[in-house]
């Protein structure tokens, strides 16, 4: 139950925590967050506890709201005001956590690449040469299909943040590393780190290129099931592996 005098926006932003231990800590921090929200002039120095716990949680909820708006209406449906309305908080609340819509959307992209990296890393946790690559392709396509709106935003035209945002750089590097691991499994003992990275980039180009055609309506998943990106990658990997065996 909210503490006496606590604003509804604090309760809504903190809502959704399922972990009881975390919830206890969150309750203790709410009073400090409330004081900060009611003193805009002191917002330049957010207490460390808020940075470590509540701040990250609220930023995640703002990004999640933006993703929901993306899925429902595309990039044009996302604005700071629309995100605030979705969370039922004041229109200025998002600006306490992101300086602009662009900053928030960049955080959405970071989250997208981080989640993609996790599913690819999980797909790599198996033995063999061909099977891991097939799993890698399926994991990639499944992620892109289930999060199509976010996936499109992740690969928007080049942005300055692609090189300047450290979190984004690290998240993208994780995706490349996971794909390179798949390349190394196919190349086996013949693999150098450079060769594995090149094969991983080729995997990425194959998967993303096929998905781009699919999303543009040039390939229909229902009609062209054997031409889906993951299937194409599997054919290429089998051919590559056969060539290595013959060599």
PDB file of C-alpha atoms in Angstrom:
ATOM      1  CA  UNK A   1       0.000   0.000   0.000  1.00  0.00           C
ATOM      2  CA  UNK A   2       1.411   3.467  -0.931  1.00  0.00           C
ATOM      3  CA  UNK A   3       2.974   5.501   1.818  1.00  0.00           C
ATOM      4  CA  UNK A   4       1.127   8.553   3.100  1.00  0.00           C
ATOM      5  CA  UNK A   5       1.504  11.516   0.762  1.00  0.00           C
ATOM      6  CA  UNK A   6       3.031   9.485  -2.074  1.00  0.00           C
ATOM      7  CA  UNK A   7       2.087  10.651  -5.574  1.00  0.00           C
ATOM      8  CA  UNK A   8       0.198   8.276  -7.918  1.00  0.00           C
ATOM      9  CA  UNK A   9       2.910   8.611 -10.575  1.00  0.00           C
ATOM     10  CA  UNK A  10       5.557   7.142  -8.261  1.00  0.00           C
ATOM     11  CA  UNK A  11       3.314   4.173  -7.501  1.00  0.00           C
ATOM     12  CA  UNK A  12       2.534   3.569 -11.170  1.00  0.00           C
ATOM     13  CA  UNK A  13       6.135   3.836 -12.292  1.00  0.00           C
ATOM     14  CA  UNK A  14       7.306   1.436  -9.605  1.00  0.00           C
ATOM     15  CA  UNK A  15       4.381  -0.940 -10.155  1.00  0.00           C
ATOM     16  CA  UNK A  16       4.965  -4.371 -11.656  1.00  0.00           C
ATOM     17  CA  UNK A  17       7.774  -5.651  -9.439  1.00  0.00           C
ATOM     18  CA  UNK A  18       7.263  -9.376  -8.819  1.00  0.00           C
ATOM     19  CA  UNK A  19      10.329  -9.982  -6.677  1.00  0.00           C
ATOM     20  CA  UNK A  20       9.407  -9.584  -2.989  1.00  0.00           C
ATOM     21  CA  UNK A  21      12.940  -8.791  -1.839  1.00  0.00           C
ATOM     22  CA  UNK A  22      13.285  -6.124  -4.482  1.00  0.00           C
ATOM     23  CA  UNK A  23       9.858  -4.769  -3.600  1.00  0.00           C
ATOM     24  CA  UNK A  24      10.889  -4.266   0.030  1.00  0.00           C
ATOM     25  CA  UNK A  25      13.922  -2.262  -1.094  1.00  0.00           C
ATOM     26  CA  UNK A  26      11.769  -0.343  -3.531  1.00  0.00           C
ATOM     27  CA  UNK A  27       9.330   0.685  -0.828  1.00  0.00           C
ATOM     28  CA  UNK A  28      12.212   2.095   1.215  1.00  0.00           C
ATOM     29  CA  UNK A  29      13.370   4.129  -1.760  1.00  0.00           C
ATOM     30  CA  UNK A  30       9.973   5.500  -2.737  1.00  0.00           C
ATOM     31  CA  UNK A  31      10.067   8.298  -0.182  1.00  0.00           C
ATOM     32  CA  UNK A  32      13.381   9.520  -1.607  1.00  0.00           C
ATOM     33  CA  UNK A  33      12.063   9.299  -5.161  1.00  0.00           C
ATOM     34  CA  UNK A  34       8.953  11.181  -4.137  1.00  0.00           C
ATOM     35  CA  UNK A  35      11.052  13.978  -2.622  1.00  0.00           C
ATOM     36  CA  UNK A  36      13.076  14.194  -5.813  1.00  0.00           C
ATOM     37  CA  UNK A  37       9.976  14.317  -8.042  1.00  0.00           C
ATOM     38  CA  UNK A  38       8.584  17.162  -5.961  1.00  0.00           C
ATOM     39  CA  UNK A  39      11.800  19.177  -6.145  1.00  0.00           C
ATOM     40  CA  UNK A  40      12.591  19.622  -9.878  1.00  0.00           C
ATOM     41  CA  UNK A  41      15.373  22.072  -9.148  1.00  0.00           C
ATOM     42  CA  UNK A  42      17.356  19.311  -7.427  1.00  0.00           C
ATOM     43  CA  UNK A  43      17.054  16.832 -10.260  1.00  0.00           C
ATOM     44  CA  UNK A  44      20.610  17.359 -11.467  1.00  0.00           C
ATOM     45  CA  UNK A  45      21.994  15.182  -8.692  1.00  0.00           C
ATOM     46  CA  UNK A  46      19.988  12.012  -8.295  1.00  0.00           C
ATOM     47  CA  UNK A  47      20.870   9.986  -5.162  1.00  0.00           C
ATOM     48  CA  UNK A  48      23.020   6.932  -5.959  1.00  0.00           C
ATOM     49  CA  UNK A  49      20.424   4.562  -4.511  1.00  0.00           C
ATOM     50  CA  UNK A  50      17.894   5.878  -7.018  1.00  0.00           C
ATOM     51  CA  UNK A  51      20.404   5.448  -9.838  1.00  0.00           C
ATOM     52  CA  UNK A  52      21.060   1.845  -8.852  1.00  0.00           C
ATOM     53  CA  UNK A  53      17.502   0.690  -8.271  1.00  0.00           C
ATOM     54  CA  UNK A  54      14.447   2.815  -8.986  1.00  0.00           C
ATOM     55  CA  UNK A  55      15.955   4.854 -11.807  1.00  0.00           C
ATOM     56  CA  UNK A  56      16.872   1.780 -13.856  1.00  0.00           C
ATOM     57  CA  UNK A  57      13.484   0.232 -13.167  1.00  0.00           C
ATOM     58  CA  UNK A  58      11.589   3.324 -14.290  1.00  0.00           C
ATOM     59  CA  UNK A  59      13.700   3.703 -17.436  1.00  0.00           C
ATOM     60  CA  UNK A  60      12.879   0.105 -18.311  1.00  0.00           C
ATOM     61  CA  UNK A  61       9.176   0.760 -17.868  1.00  0.00           C
ATOM     62  CA  UNK A  62       9.364   3.857 -20.067  1.00  0.00           C
ATOM     63  CA  UNK A  63      11.172   1.871 -22.765  1.00  0.00           C
ATOM     64  CA  UNK A  64       8.629  -0.934 -22.502  1.00  0.00           C
ATOM     65  CA  UNK A  65       5.804   1.575 -22.970  1.00  0.00           C
ATOM     66  CA  UNK A  66       7.578   2.957 -26.048  1.00  0.00           C
ATOM     67  CA  UNK A  67       7.902  -0.572 -27.439  1.00  0.00           C
ATOM     68  CA  UNK A  68       4.173  -1.165 -26.940  1.00  0.00           C
ATOM     69  CA  UNK A  69       3.409   2.034 -28.824  1.00  0.00           C
ATOM     70  CA  UNK A  70       5.800   0.989 -31.599  1.00  0.00           C
ATOM     71  CA  UNK A  71       4.049  -2.357 -31.949  1.00  0.00           C
ATOM     72  CA  UNK A  72       0.641  -0.703 -32.071  1.00  0.00           C
ATOM     73  CA  UNK A  73       1.290   2.220 -34.394  1.00  0.00           C
ATOM     74  CA  UNK A  74       4.890   2.334 -35.573  1.00  0.00           C
ATOM     75  CA  UNK A  75       7.480   5.064 -34.885  1.00  0.00           C
ATOM     76  CA  UNK A  76       4.938   7.827 -35.478  1.00  0.00           C
ATOM     77  CA  UNK A  77       2.935   6.668 -32.479  1.00  0.00           C
ATOM     78  CA  UNK A  78       5.821   7.197 -30.078  1.00  0.00           C
ATOM     79  CA  UNK A  79       6.289  10.493 -28.288  1.00  0.00           C
ATOM     80  CA  UNK A  80       7.215  11.494 -24.772  1.00  0.00           C
ATOM     81  CA  UNK A  81       3.620  12.571 -24.177  1.00  0.00           C
ATOM     82  CA  UNK A  82       2.232   9.279 -25.535  1.00  0.00           C
ATOM     83  CA  UNK A  83       4.574   7.258 -23.316  1.00  0.00           C
ATOM     84  CA  UNK A  84       3.497   9.304 -20.287  1.00  0.00           C
ATOM     85  CA  UNK A  85      -0.163   8.748 -21.154  1.00  0.00           C
ATOM     86  CA  UNK A  86       0.374   4.996 -21.493  1.00  0.00           C
ATOM     87  CA  UNK A  87       1.882   4.870 -18.004  1.00  0.00           C
ATOM     88  CA  UNK A  88      -0.717   7.338 -16.680  1.00  0.00           C
ATOM     89  CA  UNK A  89       1.875   9.778 -15.355  1.00  0.00           C
ATOM     90  CA  UNK A  90       2.410  13.480 -16.005  1.00  0.00           C
ATOM     91  CA  UNK A  91       3.614  14.508 -19.465  1.00  0.00           C
ATOM     92  CA  UNK A  92       6.908  15.772 -18.023  1.00  0.00           C
ATOM     93  CA  UNK A  93       7.790  12.586 -16.145  1.00  0.00           C
ATOM     94  CA  UNK A  94       9.633  10.885 -19.060  1.00  0.00           C
ATOM     95  CA  UNK A  95      11.943  13.898 -19.296  1.00  0.00           C
ATOM     96  CA  UNK A  96      13.232  13.149 -15.804  1.00  0.00           C
ATOM     97  CA  UNK A  97      14.758   9.946 -17.153  1.00  0.00           C
ATOM     98  CA  UNK A  98      15.473  10.752 -20.823  1.00  0.00           C
ATOM     99  CA  UNK A  99      16.419  14.162 -22.142  1.00  0.00           C
ATOM    100  CA  UNK A 100      14.538  13.619 -25.404  1.00  0.00           C
ATOM    101  CA  UNK A 101      12.515  11.141 -27.438  1.00  0.00           C
ATOM    102  CA  UNK A 102      15.695  10.340 -29.389  1.00  0.00           C
ATOM    103  CA  UNK A 103      17.487   9.376 -26.165  1.00  0.00           C
ATOM    104  CA  UNK A 104      14.597   7.136 -25.151  1.00  0.00           C
ATOM    105  CA  UNK A 105      14.443   5.469 -28.569  1.00  0.00           C
ATOM    106  CA  UNK A 106      18.179   4.882 -28.414  1.00  0.00           C
ATOM    107  CA  UNK A 107      17.642   3.090 -25.104  1.00  0.00           C
ATOM    108  CA  UNK A 108      14.971   0.981 -26.828  1.00  0.00           C
ATOM    109  CA  UNK A 109      17.535   0.014 -29.459  1.00  0.00           C
ATOM    110  CA  UNK A 110      20.071  -0.919 -26.777  1.00  0.00           C
ATOM    111  CA  UNK A 111      17.484  -3.123 -25.067  1.00  0.00           C
ATOM    112  CA  UNK A 112      16.680  -4.746 -28.401  1.00  0.00           C
ATOM    113  CA  UNK A 113      20.288  -5.644 -29.183  1.00  0.00           C
ATOM    114  CA  UNK A 114      20.836  -6.890 -25.625  1.00  0.00           C
ATOM    115  CA  UNK A 115      17.848  -9.224 -25.878  1.00  0.00           C
ATOM    116  CA  UNK A 116      18.900 -10.417 -29.333  1.00  0.00           C
ATOM    117  CA  UNK A 117      22.400 -11.143 -27.997  1.00  0.00           C
ATOM    118  CA  UNK A 118      20.920 -13.204 -25.139  1.00  0.00           C
ATOM    119  CA  UNK A 119      18.826 -15.424 -27.418  1.00  0.00           C
ATOM    120  CA  UNK A 120      21.784 -15.967 -29.772  1.00  0.00           C
ATOM    121  CA  UNK A 121      24.101 -16.790 -26.881  1.00  0.00           C
ATOM    122  CA  UNK A 122      21.543 -19.300 -25.604  1.00  0.00           C
ATOM    123  CA  UNK A 123      21.324 -20.858 -29.089  1.00  0.00           C
ATOM    124  CA  UNK A 124      25.089 -21.348 -29.059  1.00  0.00           C
ATOM    125  CA  UNK A 125      24.946 -23.432 -25.871  1.00  0.00           C
ATOM    126  CA  UNK A 126      24.887 -26.766 -27.646  1.00  0.00           C
ATOM    127  CA  UNK A 127      27.355 -29.103 -29.363  1.00  0.00           C
ATOM    128  CA  UNK A 128      27.936 -30.010 -32.983  1.00  0.00           C
ATOM    129  CA  UNK A 129      28.682 -27.955 -36.079  1.00  0.00           C
ATOM    130  CA  UNK A 130      25.534 -27.730 -38.215  1.00  0.00           C
ATOM    131  CA  UNK A 131      22.879 -27.919 -35.496  1.00  0.00           C
ATOM    132  CA  UNK A 132      24.092 -24.846 -33.531  1.00  0.00           C
ATOM    133  CA  UNK A 133      24.040 -22.753 -36.698  1.00  0.00           C
ATOM    134  CA  UNK A 134      20.508 -23.904 -37.491  1.00  0.00           C
ATOM    135  CA  UNK A 135      19.466 -23.010 -33.942  1.00  0.00           C
ATOM    136  CA  UNK A 136      21.217 -19.665 -34.306  1.00  0.00           C
ATOM    137  CA  UNK A 137      19.240 -18.861 -37.443  1.00  0.00           C
ATOM    138  CA  UNK A 138      15.932 -19.926 -35.937  1.00  0.00           C
ATOM    139  CA  UNK A 139      16.601 -17.951 -32.753  1.00  0.00           C
ATOM    140  CA  UNK A 140      17.414 -14.830 -34.763  1.00  0.00           C
ATOM    141  CA  UNK A 141      14.342 -15.088 -37.002  1.00  0.00           C
ATOM    142  CA  UNK A 142      12.064 -15.881 -34.060  1.00  0.00           C
ATOM    143  CA  UNK A 143      13.277 -12.816 -32.168  1.00  0.00           C
ATOM    144  CA  UNK A 144      12.801 -10.555 -35.199  1.00  0.00           C
ATOM    145  CA  UNK A 145       9.315 -11.966 -35.858  1.00  0.00           C
ATOM    146  CA  UNK A 146       8.140 -11.647 -32.265  1.00  0.00           C
ATOM    147  CA  UNK A 147       9.558  -8.123 -31.873  1.00  0.00           C
ATOM    148  CA  UNK A 148       9.152  -6.850 -35.432  1.00  0.00           C
ATOM    149  CA  UNK A 149       8.544  -3.194 -34.536  1.00  0.00           C
ATOM    150  CA  UNK A 150      11.558  -3.020 -32.223  1.00  0.00           C
ATOM    151  CA  UNK A 151      13.681  -4.942 -34.744  1.00  0.00           C
ATOM    152  CA  UNK A 152      12.939  -2.336 -37.413  1.00  0.00           C
ATOM    153  CA  UNK A 153      13.961   0.467 -35.055  1.00  0.00           C
ATOM    154  CA  UNK A 154      17.171  -1.380 -34.169  1.00  0.00           C
ATOM    155  CA  UNK A 155      18.217  -1.218 -37.815  1.00  0.00           C
ATOM    156  CA  UNK A 156      17.102   2.272 -38.736  1.00  0.00           C
ATOM    157  CA  UNK A 157      19.383   4.382 -40.918  1.00  0.00           C
ATOM    158  CA  UNK A 158      22.808   5.057 -39.442  1.00  0.00           C
ATOM    159  CA  UNK A 159      22.744   7.283 -36.372  1.00  0.00           C
ATOM    160  CA  UNK A 160      25.567   9.044 -34.540  1.00  0.00           C
ATOM    161  CA  UNK A 161      24.738   6.987 -31.440  1.00  0.00           C
ATOM    162  CA  UNK A 162      25.877   3.860 -33.277  1.00  0.00           C
ATOM    163  CA  UNK A 163      29.456   4.951 -32.631  1.00  0.00           C
ATOM    164  CA  UNK A 164      29.154   7.218 -29.612  1.00  0.00           C
ATOM    165  CA  UNK A 165      26.804   5.388 -27.231  1.00  0.00           C
ATOM    166  CA  UNK A 166      28.917   2.905 -25.250  1.00  0.00           C
ATOM    167  CA  UNK A 167      25.938   0.761 -24.218  1.00  0.00           C
ATOM    168  CA  UNK A 168      24.808   0.444 -27.829  1.00  0.00           C
ATOM    169  CA  UNK A 169      28.326  -0.348 -29.059  1.00  0.00           C
ATOM    170  CA  UNK A 170      28.672  -3.092 -26.434  1.00  0.00           C
ATOM    171  CA  UNK A 171      25.232  -4.564 -27.198  1.00  0.00           C
ATOM    172  CA  UNK A 172      25.928  -4.726 -30.943  1.00  0.00           C
ATOM    173  CA  UNK A 173      29.351  -6.268 -30.263  1.00  0.00           C
ATOM    174  CA  UNK A 174      27.637  -8.998 -28.212  1.00  0.00           C
ATOM    175  CA  UNK A 175      25.412  -9.867 -31.180  1.00  0.00           C
ATOM    176  CA  UNK A 176      28.431 -10.030 -33.514  1.00  0.00           C
ATOM    177  CA  UNK A 177      30.327 -12.159 -31.017  1.00  0.00           C
ATOM    178  CA  UNK A 178      27.454 -14.652 -30.731  1.00  0.00           C
ATOM    179  CA  UNK A 179      27.239 -14.937 -34.510  1.00  0.00           C
ATOM    180  CA  UNK A 180      31.028 -15.289 -34.754  1.00  0.00           C
ATOM    181  CA  UNK A 181      30.819 -18.188 -32.292  1.00  0.00           C
ATOM    182  CA  UNK A 182      28.448 -19.888 -34.716  1.00  0.00           C
ATOM    183  CA  UNK A 183      30.935 -19.253 -37.501  1.00  0.00           C
ATOM    184  CA  UNK A 184      33.755 -20.762 -35.454  1.00  0.00           C
ATOM    185  CA  UNK A 185      31.729 -23.953 -34.878  1.00  0.00           C
ATOM    186  CA  UNK A 186      31.279 -24.402 -38.630  1.00  0.00           C
ATOM    187  CA  UNK A 187      34.925 -23.727 -39.435  1.00  0.00           C
ATOM    188  CA  UNK A 188      36.059 -25.966 -36.561  1.00  0.00           C
ATOM    189  CA  UNK A 189      39.840 -26.297 -36.152  1.00  0.00           C
ATOM    190  CA  UNK A 190      40.469 -24.319 -39.336  1.00  0.00           C
ATOM    191  CA  UNK A 191      38.994 -21.246 -37.714  1.00  0.00           C
ATOM    192  CA  UNK A 192      40.918 -18.134 -36.792  1.00  0.00           C
ATOM    193  CA  UNK A 193      39.212 -15.362 -34.839  1.00  0.00           C
ATOM    194  CA  UNK A 194      39.207 -13.216 -37.968  1.00  0.00           C
ATOM    195  CA  UNK A 195      37.684 -15.958 -40.144  1.00  0.00           C
ATOM    196  CA  UNK A 196      35.035 -16.721 -37.525  1.00  0.00           C
ATOM    197  CA  UNK A 197      34.114 -13.022 -37.327  1.00  0.00           C
ATOM    198  CA  UNK A 198      33.832 -12.823 -41.127  1.00  0.00           C
ATOM    199  CA  UNK A 199      31.585 -15.888 -41.254  1.00  0.00           C
ATOM    200  CA  UNK A 200      29.533 -14.460 -38.388  1.00  0.00           C
ATOM    201  CA  UNK A 201      29.059 -11.207 -40.303  1.00  0.00           C
ATOM    202  CA  UNK A 202      28.010 -13.259 -43.344  1.00  0.00           C
ATOM    203  CA  UNK A 203      25.467 -15.096 -41.185  1.00  0.00           C
ATOM    204  CA  UNK A 204      24.144 -11.722 -40.023  1.00  0.00           C
ATOM    205  CA  UNK A 205      23.910 -10.350 -43.558  1.00  0.00           C
ATOM    206  CA  UNK A 206      22.056 -13.482 -44.702  1.00  0.00           C
ATOM    207  CA  UNK A 207      19.563 -13.426 -41.845  1.00  0.00           C
ATOM    208  CA  UNK A 208      18.945  -9.686 -41.849  1.00  0.00           C
ATOM    209  CA  UNK A 209      18.743  -9.491 -45.646  1.00  0.00           C
ATOM    210  CA  UNK A 210      16.155 -12.247 -45.754  1.00  0.00           C
ATOM    211  CA  UNK A 211      14.146 -10.631 -42.983  1.00  0.00           C
ATOM    212  CA  UNK A 212      14.247  -7.263 -44.753  1.00  0.00           C
ATOM    213  CA  UNK A 213      12.768  -8.910 -47.870  1.00  0.00           C
ATOM    214  CA  UNK A 214      10.165 -10.667 -45.744  1.00  0.00           C
ATOM    215  CA  UNK A 215       9.168  -7.483 -43.923  1.00  0.00           C
ATOM    216  CA  UNK A 216       8.915  -5.658 -47.261  1.00  0.00           C
ATOM    217  CA  UNK A 217       6.519  -8.318 -48.550  1.00  0.00           C
ATOM    218  CA  UNK A 218       8.928  -9.680 -51.174  1.00  0.00           C
ATOM    219  CA  UNK A 219       9.051 -13.100 -49.481  1.00  0.00           C
ATOM    220  CA  UNK A 220       5.951 -14.565 -47.890  1.00  0.00           C
ATOM    221  CA  UNK A 221       6.597 -16.854 -44.888  1.00  0.00           C
ATOM    222  CA  UNK A 222       3.481 -18.864 -45.745  1.00  0.00           C
ATOM    223  CA  UNK A 223       4.247 -19.346 -49.456  1.00  0.00           C
ATOM    224  CA  UNK A 224       8.050 -19.379 -49.403  1.00  0.00           C
ATOM    225  CA  UNK A 225       8.695 -21.377 -46.238  1.00  0.00           C
ATOM    226  CA  UNK A 226      11.860 -22.932 -47.706  1.00  0.00           C
ATOM    227  CA  UNK A 227      13.240 -19.457 -48.464  1.00  0.00           C
ATOM    228  CA  UNK A 228      12.932 -18.087 -44.943  1.00  0.00           C
ATOM    229  CA  UNK A 229      16.218 -16.597 -43.688  1.00  0.00           C
ATOM    230  CA  UNK A 230      16.908 -19.380 -41.202  1.00  0.00           C
ATOM    231  CA  UNK A 231      16.335 -22.044 -43.870  1.00  0.00           C
ATOM    232  CA  UNK A 232      18.641 -20.266 -46.314  1.00  0.00           C
ATOM    233  CA  UNK A 233      21.328 -19.976 -43.644  1.00  0.00           C
ATOM    234  CA  UNK A 234      21.019 -23.687 -42.887  1.00  0.00           C
ATOM    235  CA  UNK A 235      21.549 -24.554 -46.572  1.00  0.00           C
ATOM    236  CA  UNK A 236      24.612 -22.289 -46.753  1.00  0.00           C
ATOM    237  CA  UNK A 237      26.091 -23.732 -43.562  1.00  0.00           C
ATOM    238  CA  UNK A 238      25.579 -27.314 -44.777  1.00  0.00           C
ATOM    239  CA  UNK A 239      27.307 -26.472 -48.031  1.00  0.00           C
ATOM    240  CA  UNK A 240      30.149 -24.761 -46.213  1.00  0.00           C
ATOM    241  CA  UNK A 241      30.591 -27.695 -43.853  1.00  0.00           C
ATOM    242  CA  UNK A 242      30.521 -30.209 -46.737  1.00  0.00           C
ATOM    243  CA  UNK A 243      33.164 -28.189 -48.546  1.00  0.00           C
ATOM    244  CA  UNK A 244      35.369 -28.205 -45.464  1.00  0.00           C
ATOM    245  CA  UNK A 245      34.988 -31.974 -45.114  1.00  0.00           C
ATOM    246  CA  UNK A 246      35.873 -32.568 -48.780  1.00  0.00           C
ATOM    247  CA  UNK A 247      38.833 -30.206 -48.517  1.00  0.00           C
TER     248      UNK A 247
END
